[in-house]
């Protein structure tokens, strides 16, 4: 069986103004409106003085495009900024919501936001440049074959069903632009399913996503470590613990105990040795300005 629901909404506001004067003037509206004027104009001599009549049509739009700090097609140029520093081009709506269209800083576009790794949201990484990377995946479909046989007729029916157990909600909008709610002010992209709490996939405000929730840090989750440093896209990564005394694994230089990410591409130190100091998952010889050295032994020193 196939259930399809289509909703179409269109809203256009048009205003036309006509003016007569001895001189013609034009002004450009701010970027949320688009002005269209005809390429030809006619002037008619009505008396001893000549006048020109100009007709302009202004259509008010409900959105603007912000690209690399400037509103597209604005004249004069107006500055803007997307909510995420990793978004190079975004659509900004009149109600304050926003949808990213192109990511930068080697981040991947996922449902209107930019993420560090598509594997974390169950998709594949696509692209290798600084701009324009995307998360890609296959649409899940199921084909059901039903055969009915009677004494006189055999009927074979093929039905294709698209699995849609959940919907993505990004910047408080479903893909069809209808409103939605991730129920967490720190979550900007989530999966919503009927009867269960939303599952967050992308956190903002420097929060860490783990198991569908946004958290201040990863300390409460055993054998995980924090990944990310921006306002968006931080996450807690599941790790495999390694102690160098075991002889079966390795940590970075001067690290005695560390966590490896499950795919092995990330490492986070939890305890340093050889008089080194632990700082944000790495071992350093000296603590930077703004921190102080803690500890005196060969192992366990930290920058606090």
PDB file of C-alpha atoms in Angstrom:
ATOM      1  CA  UNK A   1       0.000   0.000   0.000  1.00  0.00           C
ATOM      2  CA  UNK A   2       1.170   3.546  -0.741  1.00  0.00           C
ATOM      3  CA  UNK A   3       0.167   6.640   1.150  1.00  0.00           C
ATOM      4  CA  UNK A   4       0.964   9.998  -0.424  1.00  0.00           C
ATOM      5  CA  UNK A   5       0.234  13.446   0.951  1.00  0.00           C
ATOM      6  CA  UNK A   6       1.000  16.597  -1.041  1.00  0.00           C
ATOM      7  CA  UNK A   7       0.740  20.104   0.326  1.00  0.00           C
ATOM      8  CA  UNK A   8       1.309  23.199  -1.819  1.00  0.00           C
ATOM      9  CA  UNK A   9       1.354  26.720  -0.474  1.00  0.00           C
ATOM     10  CA  UNK A  10       1.904  29.872  -2.516  1.00  0.00           C
ATOM     11  CA  UNK A  11       1.907  33.444  -1.306  1.00  0.00           C
ATOM     12  CA  UNK A  12       2.699  36.489  -3.487  1.00  0.00           C
ATOM     13  CA  UNK A  13       2.350  40.114  -2.607  1.00  0.00           C
ATOM     14  CA  UNK A  14       2.491  42.557  -5.566  1.00  0.00           C
ATOM     15  CA  UNK A  15       2.357  46.316  -5.494  1.00  0.00           C
ATOM     16  CA  UNK A  16       2.431  48.652  -8.542  1.00  0.00           C
ATOM     17  CA  UNK A  17       3.147  52.343  -8.425  1.00  0.00           C
ATOM     18  CA  UNK A  18       3.011  54.960 -11.250  1.00  0.00           C
ATOM     19  CA  UNK A  19       4.510  58.416 -10.982  1.00  0.00           C
ATOM     20  CA  UNK A  20       4.855  61.397 -13.371  1.00  0.00           C
ATOM     21  CA  UNK A  21       7.623  63.982 -13.022  1.00  0.00           C
ATOM     22  CA  UNK A  22      10.046  66.028 -15.090  1.00  0.00           C
ATOM     23  CA  UNK A  23      12.833  63.653 -14.127  1.00  0.00           C
ATOM     24  CA  UNK A  24      12.871  59.935 -13.472  1.00  0.00           C
ATOM     25  CA  UNK A  25      14.506  58.305 -10.462  1.00  0.00           C
ATOM     26  CA  UNK A  26      14.834  54.742  -9.225  1.00  0.00           C
ATOM     27  CA  UNK A  27      15.850  53.236  -5.950  1.00  0.00           C
ATOM     28  CA  UNK A  28      16.728  49.657  -5.074  1.00  0.00           C
ATOM     29  CA  UNK A  29      14.838  47.952  -2.316  1.00  0.00           C
ATOM     30  CA  UNK A  30      16.544  45.901   0.377  1.00  0.00           C
ATOM     31  CA  UNK A  31      17.349  42.284  -0.395  1.00  0.00           C
ATOM     32  CA  UNK A  32      14.088  40.737   0.830  1.00  0.00           C
ATOM     33  CA  UNK A  33      12.252  42.296  -2.169  1.00  0.00           C
ATOM     34  CA  UNK A  34      12.867  41.909  -5.912  1.00  0.00           C
ATOM     35  CA  UNK A  35      12.130  44.780  -8.297  1.00  0.00           C
ATOM     36  CA  UNK A  36      11.325  44.114 -11.927  1.00  0.00           C
ATOM     37  CA  UNK A  37      11.027  46.969 -14.394  1.00  0.00           C
ATOM     38  CA  UNK A  38      10.362  46.782 -18.140  1.00  0.00           C
ATOM     39  CA  UNK A  39      13.343  47.215 -20.424  1.00  0.00           C
ATOM     40  CA  UNK A  40      11.609  49.857 -22.512  1.00  0.00           C
ATOM     41  CA  UNK A  41       9.873  53.080 -21.479  1.00  0.00           C
ATOM     42  CA  UNK A  42       7.777  55.502 -23.522  1.00  0.00           C
ATOM     43  CA  UNK A  43       7.447  59.241 -23.185  1.00  0.00           C
ATOM     44  CA  UNK A  44       4.559  61.312 -24.599  1.00  0.00           C
ATOM     45  CA  UNK A  45       4.472  65.059 -25.030  1.00  0.00           C
ATOM     46  CA  UNK A  46       1.306  66.173 -23.270  1.00  0.00           C
ATOM     47  CA  UNK A  47       2.093  69.932 -23.190  1.00  0.00           C
ATOM     48  CA  UNK A  48       5.033  72.309 -23.600  1.00  0.00           C
ATOM     49  CA  UNK A  49       6.965  70.241 -21.056  1.00  0.00           C
ATOM     50  CA  UNK A  50       7.899  66.570 -21.526  1.00  0.00           C
ATOM     51  CA  UNK A  51       7.200  63.989 -18.832  1.00  0.00           C
ATOM     52  CA  UNK A  52       8.106  60.328 -18.477  1.00  0.00           C
ATOM     53  CA  UNK A  53       5.830  57.765 -16.865  1.00  0.00           C
ATOM     54  CA  UNK A  54       7.518  54.765 -15.291  1.00  0.00           C
ATOM     55  CA  UNK A  55       5.681  51.728 -14.002  1.00  0.00           C
ATOM     56  CA  UNK A  56       7.426  49.339 -11.588  1.00  0.00           C
ATOM     57  CA  UNK A  57       6.260  46.089 -10.092  1.00  0.00           C
ATOM     58  CA  UNK A  58       7.631  44.970  -6.713  1.00  0.00           C
ATOM     59  CA  UNK A  59       7.207  41.387  -5.505  1.00  0.00           C
ATOM     60  CA  UNK A  60       7.869  40.749  -1.813  1.00  0.00           C
ATOM     61  CA  UNK A  61       9.723  37.505  -1.176  1.00  0.00           C
ATOM     62  CA  UNK A  62       9.743  35.547   2.062  1.00  0.00           C
ATOM     63  CA  UNK A  63      13.439  34.664   2.046  1.00  0.00           C
ATOM     64  CA  UNK A  64      16.923  35.863   1.171  1.00  0.00           C
ATOM     65  CA  UNK A  65      20.109  34.050   0.201  1.00  0.00           C
ATOM     66  CA  UNK A  66      23.253  34.787   2.217  1.00  0.00           C
ATOM     67  CA  UNK A  67      26.468  33.740   0.478  1.00  0.00           C
ATOM     68  CA  UNK A  68      29.950  34.280   1.918  1.00  0.00           C
ATOM     69  CA  UNK A  69      28.821  37.211   4.025  1.00  0.00           C
ATOM     70  CA  UNK A  70      26.773  39.051   1.392  1.00  0.00           C
ATOM     71  CA  UNK A  71      23.087  38.971   0.440  1.00  0.00           C
ATOM     72  CA  UNK A  72      22.822  37.655  -3.121  1.00  0.00           C
ATOM     73  CA  UNK A  73      21.601  40.249  -5.680  1.00  0.00           C
ATOM     74  CA  UNK A  74      21.480  43.070  -3.117  1.00  0.00           C
ATOM     75  CA  UNK A  75      22.207  46.541  -4.553  1.00  0.00           C
ATOM     76  CA  UNK A  76      23.949  48.190  -2.857  1.00  0.00           C
ATOM     77  CA  UNK A  77      25.628  45.145  -1.342  1.00  0.00           C
ATOM     78  CA  UNK A  78      24.345  44.248   2.134  1.00  0.00           C
ATOM     79  CA  UNK A  79      26.229  42.100   4.620  1.00  0.00           C
ATOM     80  CA  UNK A  80      24.810  39.008   6.322  1.00  0.00           C
ATOM     81  CA  UNK A  81      25.932  35.867   8.127  1.00  0.00           C
ATOM     82  CA  UNK A  82      24.706  32.290   8.298  1.00  0.00           C
ATOM     83  CA  UNK A  83      24.114  30.857  11.754  1.00  0.00           C
ATOM     84  CA  UNK A  84      26.849  28.246  11.274  1.00  0.00           C
ATOM     85  CA  UNK A  85      30.436  29.328  10.606  1.00  0.00           C
ATOM     86  CA  UNK A  86      30.698  26.165   8.495  1.00  0.00           C
ATOM     87  CA  UNK A  87      27.920  27.265   6.114  1.00  0.00           C
ATOM     88  CA  UNK A  88      29.027  29.178   2.984  1.00  0.00           C
ATOM     89  CA  UNK A  89      25.567  29.701   1.479  1.00  0.00           C
ATOM     90  CA  UNK A  90      22.239  29.623   3.315  1.00  0.00           C
ATOM     91  CA  UNK A  91      18.610  30.569   2.773  1.00  0.00           C
ATOM     92  CA  UNK A  92      17.281  32.830   5.533  1.00  0.00           C
ATOM     93  CA  UNK A  93      13.505  32.923   5.997  1.00  0.00           C
ATOM     94  CA  UNK A  94      11.346  35.747   7.252  1.00  0.00           C
ATOM     95  CA  UNK A  95      10.409  33.850  10.405  1.00  0.00           C
ATOM     96  CA  UNK A  96      14.068  33.669  11.465  1.00  0.00           C
ATOM     97  CA  UNK A  97      14.730  30.069  10.421  1.00  0.00           C
ATOM     98  CA  UNK A  98      17.610  29.157   8.128  1.00  0.00           C
ATOM     99  CA  UNK A  99      18.623  26.333   5.783  1.00  0.00           C
ATOM    100  CA  UNK A 100      22.231  25.803   4.699  1.00  0.00           C
ATOM    101  CA  UNK A 101      22.772  24.953   1.017  1.00  0.00           C
ATOM    102  CA  UNK A 102      26.588  24.795   0.756  1.00  0.00           C
ATOM    103  CA  UNK A 103      29.023  23.934   3.564  1.00  0.00           C
ATOM    104  CA  UNK A 104      32.672  24.945   3.894  1.00  0.00           C
ATOM    105  CA  UNK A 105      35.601  24.158   6.229  1.00  0.00           C
ATOM    106  CA  UNK A 106      35.519  20.574   4.878  1.00  0.00           C
ATOM    107  CA  UNK A 107      32.133  19.952   6.558  1.00  0.00           C
ATOM    108  CA  UNK A 108      29.319  17.916   5.009  1.00  0.00           C
ATOM    109  CA  UNK A 109      25.822  19.187   4.157  1.00  0.00           C
ATOM    110  CA  UNK A 110      23.121  17.195   5.946  1.00  0.00           C
ATOM    111  CA  UNK A 111      19.450  18.253   5.957  1.00  0.00           C
ATOM    112  CA  UNK A 112      20.179  21.965   5.982  1.00  0.00           C
ATOM    113  CA  UNK A 113      23.098  21.808   8.429  1.00  0.00           C
ATOM    114  CA  UNK A 114      26.840  21.073   8.255  1.00  0.00           C
ATOM    115  CA  UNK A 115      28.294  18.028  10.044  1.00  0.00           C
ATOM    116  CA  UNK A 116      31.844  16.817  10.582  1.00  0.00           C
ATOM    117  CA  UNK A 117      31.206  13.192   9.596  1.00  0.00           C
ATOM    118  CA  UNK A 118      28.231  11.671   7.765  1.00  0.00           C
ATOM    119  CA  UNK A 119      28.862   8.239   9.275  1.00  0.00           C
ATOM    120  CA  UNK A 120      27.555   9.603  12.576  1.00  0.00           C
ATOM    121  CA  UNK A 121      24.127  10.128  10.971  1.00  0.00           C
ATOM    122  CA  UNK A 122      24.059   6.815   9.082  1.00  0.00           C
ATOM    123  CA  UNK A 123      25.110   8.153   5.675  1.00  0.00           C
ATOM    124  CA  UNK A 124      28.236   8.307   3.494  1.00  0.00           C
ATOM    125  CA  UNK A 125      30.737  11.143   3.022  1.00  0.00           C
ATOM    126  CA  UNK A 126      30.806  12.641  -0.484  1.00  0.00           C
ATOM    127  CA  UNK A 127      33.384  15.179  -1.659  1.00  0.00           C
ATOM    128  CA  UNK A 128      36.954  16.102  -0.790  1.00  0.00           C
ATOM    129  CA  UNK A 129      37.202  19.875  -1.362  1.00  0.00           C
ATOM    130  CA  UNK A 130      37.026  22.707   1.150  1.00  0.00           C
ATOM    131  CA  UNK A 131      33.528  23.616  -0.105  1.00  0.00           C
ATOM    132  CA  UNK A 132      30.520  21.591  -1.229  1.00  0.00           C
ATOM    133  CA  UNK A 133      30.844  18.292   0.621  1.00  0.00           C
ATOM    134  CA  UNK A 134      27.589  16.361   1.189  1.00  0.00           C
ATOM    135  CA  UNK A 135      26.128  13.395   3.048  1.00  0.00           C
ATOM    136  CA  UNK A 136      24.685  10.875   0.598  1.00  0.00           C
ATOM    137  CA  UNK A 137      22.668   7.706   1.055  1.00  0.00           C
ATOM    138  CA  UNK A 138      20.155   5.387  -0.556  1.00  0.00           C
ATOM    139  CA  UNK A 139      16.375   5.729  -0.185  1.00  0.00           C
ATOM    140  CA  UNK A 140      15.014   2.652   1.551  1.00  0.00           C
ATOM    141  CA  UNK A 141      12.286   0.908  -0.477  1.00  0.00           C
ATOM    142  CA  UNK A 142      10.618  -2.427  -0.037  1.00  0.00           C
ATOM    143  CA  UNK A 143       8.965  -4.408  -2.831  1.00  0.00           C
ATOM    144  CA  UNK A 144       6.147  -6.759  -1.839  1.00  0.00           C
ATOM    145  CA  UNK A 145       4.862  -9.466  -4.202  1.00  0.00           C
ATOM    146  CA  UNK A 146       1.371 -10.828  -3.645  1.00  0.00           C
ATOM    147  CA  UNK A 147      -0.039 -13.706  -5.695  1.00  0.00           C
ATOM    148  CA  UNK A 148      -3.725 -14.683  -5.636  1.00  0.00           C
ATOM    149  CA  UNK A 149      -4.857 -17.865  -7.364  1.00  0.00           C
ATOM    150  CA  UNK A 150      -8.422 -19.026  -8.137  1.00  0.00           C
ATOM    151  CA  UNK A 151      -9.739 -21.892 -10.244  1.00  0.00           C
ATOM    152  CA  UNK A 152     -10.059 -19.624 -13.275  1.00  0.00           C
ATOM    153  CA  UNK A 153      -7.681 -16.637 -12.844  1.00  0.00           C
ATOM    154  CA  UNK A 154      -4.160 -16.038 -11.530  1.00  0.00           C
ATOM    155  CA  UNK A 155      -3.334 -12.425 -10.578  1.00  0.00           C
ATOM    156  CA  UNK A 156       0.120 -11.171  -9.630  1.00  0.00           C
ATOM    157  CA  UNK A 157       0.378  -7.764  -7.929  1.00  0.00           C
ATOM    158  CA  UNK A 158       3.622  -5.857  -7.310  1.00  0.00           C
ATOM    159  CA  UNK A 159       3.549  -3.129  -4.665  1.00  0.00           C
ATOM    160  CA  UNK A 160       6.460  -0.779  -3.871  1.00  0.00           C
ATOM    161  CA  UNK A 161       6.431   0.697  -0.390  1.00  0.00           C
ATOM    162  CA  UNK A 162       8.796   3.479   0.709  1.00  0.00           C
ATOM    163  CA  UNK A 163       9.795   3.214   4.338  1.00  0.00           C
ATOM    164  CA  UNK A 164       9.185   6.534   6.110  1.00  0.00           C
ATOM    165  CA  UNK A 165       9.175   5.693   9.779  1.00  0.00           C
ATOM    166  CA  UNK A 166      10.714   9.060  10.677  1.00  0.00           C
ATOM    167  CA  UNK A 167      11.172  12.544   9.261  1.00  0.00           C
ATOM    168  CA  UNK A 168      14.118  14.909   9.448  1.00  0.00           C
ATOM    169  CA  UNK A 169      13.467  18.199  11.222  1.00  0.00           C
ATOM    170  CA  UNK A 170      16.095  20.883  10.535  1.00  0.00           C
ATOM    171  CA  UNK A 171      15.861  24.465  11.771  1.00  0.00           C
ATOM    172  CA  UNK A 172      12.282  23.726  12.956  1.00  0.00           C
ATOM    173  CA  UNK A 173      11.106  22.654   9.491  1.00  0.00           C
ATOM    174  CA  UNK A 174      10.316  19.353   7.811  1.00  0.00           C
ATOM    175  CA  UNK A 175      11.535  18.927   4.198  1.00  0.00           C
ATOM    176  CA  UNK A 176       8.118  20.129   2.981  1.00  0.00           C
ATOM    177  CA  UNK A 177       8.596  23.372   5.006  1.00  0.00           C
ATOM    178  CA  UNK A 178       5.897  22.479   7.532  1.00  0.00           C
ATOM    179  CA  UNK A 179       6.831  23.324  11.159  1.00  0.00           C
ATOM    180  CA  UNK A 180       8.407  20.816  13.553  1.00  0.00           C
ATOM    181  CA  UNK A 181      10.061  20.822  16.977  1.00  0.00           C
ATOM    182  CA  UNK A 182      13.170  18.951  18.141  1.00  0.00           C
ATOM    183  CA  UNK A 183      12.127  19.766  21.736  1.00  0.00           C
ATOM    184  CA  UNK A 184      15.654  20.912  22.635  1.00  0.00           C
ATOM    185  CA  UNK A 185      16.852  24.473  22.120  1.00  0.00           C
ATOM    186  CA  UNK A 186      20.380  23.138  21.556  1.00  0.00           C
ATOM    187  CA  UNK A 187      19.348  20.749  18.762  1.00  0.00           C
ATOM    188  CA  UNK A 188      19.086  22.131  15.211  1.00  0.00           C
ATOM    189  CA  UNK A 189      18.553  18.862  13.328  1.00  0.00           C
ATOM    190  CA  UNK A 190      16.748  15.748  14.549  1.00  0.00           C
ATOM    191  CA  UNK A 191      14.737  12.714  13.453  1.00  0.00           C
ATOM    192  CA  UNK A 192      11.103  12.718  14.550  1.00  0.00           C
ATOM    193  CA  UNK A 193       9.041   9.531  14.758  1.00  0.00           C
ATOM    194  CA  UNK A 194       5.495   9.102  15.974  1.00  0.00           C
ATOM    195  CA  UNK A 195       5.254   8.086  19.620  1.00  0.00           C
ATOM    196  CA  UNK A 196       8.902   8.538  20.581  1.00  0.00           C
ATOM    197  CA  UNK A 197      11.119  11.461  21.610  1.00  0.00           C
ATOM    198  CA  UNK A 198      13.017  13.270  18.818  1.00  0.00           C
ATOM    199  CA  UNK A 199      16.520  11.916  18.178  1.00  0.00           C
ATOM    200  CA  UNK A 200      18.972  14.791  17.815  1.00  0.00           C
ATOM    201  CA  UNK A 201      21.615  14.512  15.100  1.00  0.00           C
ATOM    202  CA  UNK A 202      23.217  17.953  15.154  1.00  0.00           C
ATOM    203  CA  UNK A 203      23.745  20.125  18.244  1.00  0.00           C
ATOM    204  CA  UNK A 204      24.474  23.853  18.485  1.00  0.00           C
ATOM    205  CA  UNK A 205      25.741  26.200  21.223  1.00  0.00           C
ATOM    206  CA  UNK A 206      28.940  24.151  21.709  1.00  0.00           C
ATOM    207  CA  UNK A 207      26.972  21.138  23.004  1.00  0.00           C
ATOM    208  CA  UNK A 208      28.010  17.540  22.331  1.00  0.00           C
ATOM    209  CA  UNK A 209      25.650  15.103  20.606  1.00  0.00           C
ATOM    210  CA  UNK A 210      25.550  11.576  21.975  1.00  0.00           C
ATOM    211  CA  UNK A 211      22.868   8.931  21.615  1.00  0.00           C
ATOM    212  CA  UNK A 212      20.393  11.463  20.219  1.00  0.00           C
ATOM    213  CA  UNK A 213      20.787  14.113  22.942  1.00  0.00           C
ATOM    214  CA  UNK A 214      22.802  17.350  23.379  1.00  0.00           C
ATOM    215  CA  UNK A 215      25.149  17.471  26.376  1.00  0.00           C
ATOM    216  CA  UNK A 216      27.549  19.917  28.025  1.00  0.00           C
ATOM    217  CA  UNK A 217      30.405  17.399  27.802  1.00  0.00           C
ATOM    218  CA  UNK A 218      31.099  13.678  27.389  1.00  0.00           C
ATOM    219  CA  UNK A 219      32.131  12.969  30.998  1.00  0.00           C
ATOM    220  CA  UNK A 220      28.949  11.031  31.805  1.00  0.00           C
ATOM    221  CA  UNK A 221      29.442   8.485  29.006  1.00  0.00           C
ATOM    222  CA  UNK A 222      31.887   5.672  29.647  1.00  0.00           C
ATOM    223  CA  UNK A 223      34.681   5.187  27.120  1.00  0.00           C
ATOM    224  CA  UNK A 224      33.738   8.193  24.985  1.00  0.00           C
ATOM    225  CA  UNK A 225      35.706  11.318  24.130  1.00  0.00           C
ATOM    226  CA  UNK A 226      34.766  14.767  22.799  1.00  0.00           C
ATOM    227  CA  UNK A 227      35.250  15.639  19.133  1.00  0.00           C
ATOM    228  CA  UNK A 228      34.839  19.107  17.615  1.00  0.00           C
ATOM    229  CA  UNK A 229      35.566  22.665  18.689  1.00  0.00           C
ATOM    230  CA  UNK A 230      33.050  24.886  16.900  1.00  0.00           C
ATOM    231  CA  UNK A 231      29.621  26.052  17.991  1.00  0.00           C
ATOM    232  CA  UNK A 232      27.999  23.378  15.798  1.00  0.00           C
ATOM    233  CA  UNK A 233      28.573  19.695  15.184  1.00  0.00           C
ATOM    234  CA  UNK A 234      30.379  18.621  18.360  1.00  0.00           C
ATOM    235  CA  UNK A 235      29.903  14.990  19.284  1.00  0.00           C
ATOM    236  CA  UNK A 236      30.935  12.326  21.794  1.00  0.00           C
ATOM    237  CA  UNK A 237      32.771   9.489  20.057  1.00  0.00           C
ATOM    238  CA  UNK A 238      32.693   5.899  21.306  1.00  0.00           C
ATOM    239  CA  UNK A 239      36.232   4.691  21.927  1.00  0.00           C
ATOM    240  CA  UNK A 240      38.239   1.552  22.602  1.00  0.00           C
ATOM    241  CA  UNK A 241      40.468   1.876  25.668  1.00  0.00           C
ATOM    242  CA  UNK A 242      44.201   1.300  25.315  1.00  0.00           C
ATOM    243  CA  UNK A 243      46.913   1.108  28.009  1.00  0.00           C
ATOM    244  CA  UNK A 244      50.458   0.942  26.691  1.00  0.00           C
ATOM    245  CA  UNK A 245      51.467  -1.522  29.432  1.00  0.00           C
ATOM    246  CA  UNK A 246      49.303  -4.146  27.733  1.00  0.00           C
ATOM    247  CA  UNK A 247      51.589  -4.250  24.719  1.00  0.00           C
ATOM    248  CA  UNK A 248      48.628  -4.868  22.412  1.00  0.00           C
ATOM    249  CA  UNK A 249      47.961  -1.278  21.340  1.00  0.00           C
ATOM    250  CA  UNK A 250      49.675   2.089  21.078  1.00  0.00           C
ATOM    251  CA  UNK A 251      48.907   5.656  22.123  1.00  0.00           C
ATOM    252  CA  UNK A 252      50.462   8.900  20.973  1.00  0.00           C
ATOM    253  CA  UNK A 253      53.838  10.063  22.299  1.00  0.00           C
ATOM    254  CA  UNK A 254      53.984  10.481  26.111  1.00  0.00           C
ATOM    255  CA  UNK A 255      50.426   9.120  26.469  1.00  0.00           C
ATOM    256  CA  UNK A 256      49.993   6.214  28.893  1.00  0.00           C
ATOM    257  CA  UNK A 257      46.245   5.599  28.503  1.00  0.00           C
ATOM    258  CA  UNK A 258      44.055   6.620  25.568  1.00  0.00           C
ATOM    259  CA  UNK A 259      40.833   5.963  23.696  1.00  0.00           C
ATOM    260  CA  UNK A 260      40.766   5.012  20.014  1.00  0.00           C
ATOM    261  CA  UNK A 261      37.636   5.674  17.963  1.00  0.00           C
ATOM    262  CA  UNK A 262      35.988   2.481  16.765  1.00  0.00           C
ATOM    263  CA  UNK A 263      37.210   2.997  13.179  1.00  0.00           C
ATOM    264  CA  UNK A 264      40.691   3.953  14.454  1.00  0.00           C
ATOM    265  CA  UNK A 265      40.880   7.392  12.845  1.00  0.00           C
ATOM    266  CA  UNK A 266      40.743   9.393  16.113  1.00  0.00           C
ATOM    267  CA  UNK A 267      42.659   9.150  19.386  1.00  0.00           C
ATOM    268  CA  UNK A 268      42.119  10.882  22.713  1.00  0.00           C
ATOM    269  CA  UNK A 269      44.623  10.683  25.560  1.00  0.00           C
ATOM    270  CA  UNK A 270      43.331  10.364  29.125  1.00  0.00           C
ATOM    271  CA  UNK A 271      46.630  10.107  31.048  1.00  0.00           C
ATOM    272  CA  UNK A 272      50.102  11.337  30.172  1.00  0.00           C
ATOM    273  CA  UNK A 273      53.487  10.086  31.293  1.00  0.00           C
ATOM    274  CA  UNK A 274      57.183  11.131  31.025  1.00  0.00           C
ATOM    275  CA  UNK A 275      56.444  14.413  32.869  1.00  0.00           C
ATOM    276  CA  UNK A 276      54.058  15.580  30.104  1.00  0.00           C
ATOM    277  CA  UNK A 277      50.844  17.467  30.852  1.00  0.00           C
ATOM    278  CA  UNK A 278      47.372  16.419  29.682  1.00  0.00           C
ATOM    279  CA  UNK A 279      45.526  19.146  27.733  1.00  0.00           C
ATOM    280  CA  UNK A 280      42.296  18.497  25.794  1.00  0.00           C
ATOM    281  CA  UNK A 281      43.147  14.889  24.990  1.00  0.00           C
ATOM    282  CA  UNK A 282      46.794  15.514  24.082  1.00  0.00           C
ATOM    283  CA  UNK A 283      50.118  15.504  25.953  1.00  0.00           C
ATOM    284  CA  UNK A 284      52.156  18.729  25.996  1.00  0.00           C
ATOM    285  CA  UNK A 285      55.500  19.599  27.534  1.00  0.00           C
ATOM    286  CA  UNK A 286      54.298  22.921  28.962  1.00  0.00           C
ATOM    287  CA  UNK A 287      50.892  24.341  29.778  1.00  0.00           C
ATOM    288  CA  UNK A 288      49.784  27.317  27.658  1.00  0.00           C
ATOM    289  CA  UNK A 289      49.044  30.812  28.952  1.00  0.00           C
ATOM    290  CA  UNK A 290      45.738  30.889  30.817  1.00  0.00           C
ATOM    291  CA  UNK A 291      46.224  27.442  32.371  1.00  0.00           C
ATOM    292  CA  UNK A 292      48.331  26.200  35.253  1.00  0.00           C
ATOM    293  CA  UNK A 293      50.359  23.033  35.793  1.00  0.00           C
ATOM    294  CA  UNK A 294      48.935  20.423  38.154  1.00  0.00           C
ATOM    295  CA  UNK A 295      50.804  17.348  39.391  1.00  0.00           C
ATOM    296  CA  UNK A 296      54.396  16.484  40.262  1.00  0.00           C
ATOM    297  CA  UNK A 297      54.812  12.809  39.399  1.00  0.00           C
ATOM    298  CA  UNK A 298      56.053  11.158  36.228  1.00  0.00           C
ATOM    299  CA  UNK A 299      52.470  10.270  35.323  1.00  0.00           C
ATOM    300  CA  UNK A 300      49.152  12.056  35.702  1.00  0.00           C
ATOM    301  CA  UNK A 301      50.129  15.692  35.244  1.00  0.00           C
ATOM    302  CA  UNK A 302      47.478  18.054  33.804  1.00  0.00           C
ATOM    303  CA  UNK A 303      46.921  21.597  32.580  1.00  0.00           C
ATOM    304  CA  UNK A 304      44.031  23.072  34.512  1.00  0.00           C
TER     305      UNK A 304
END
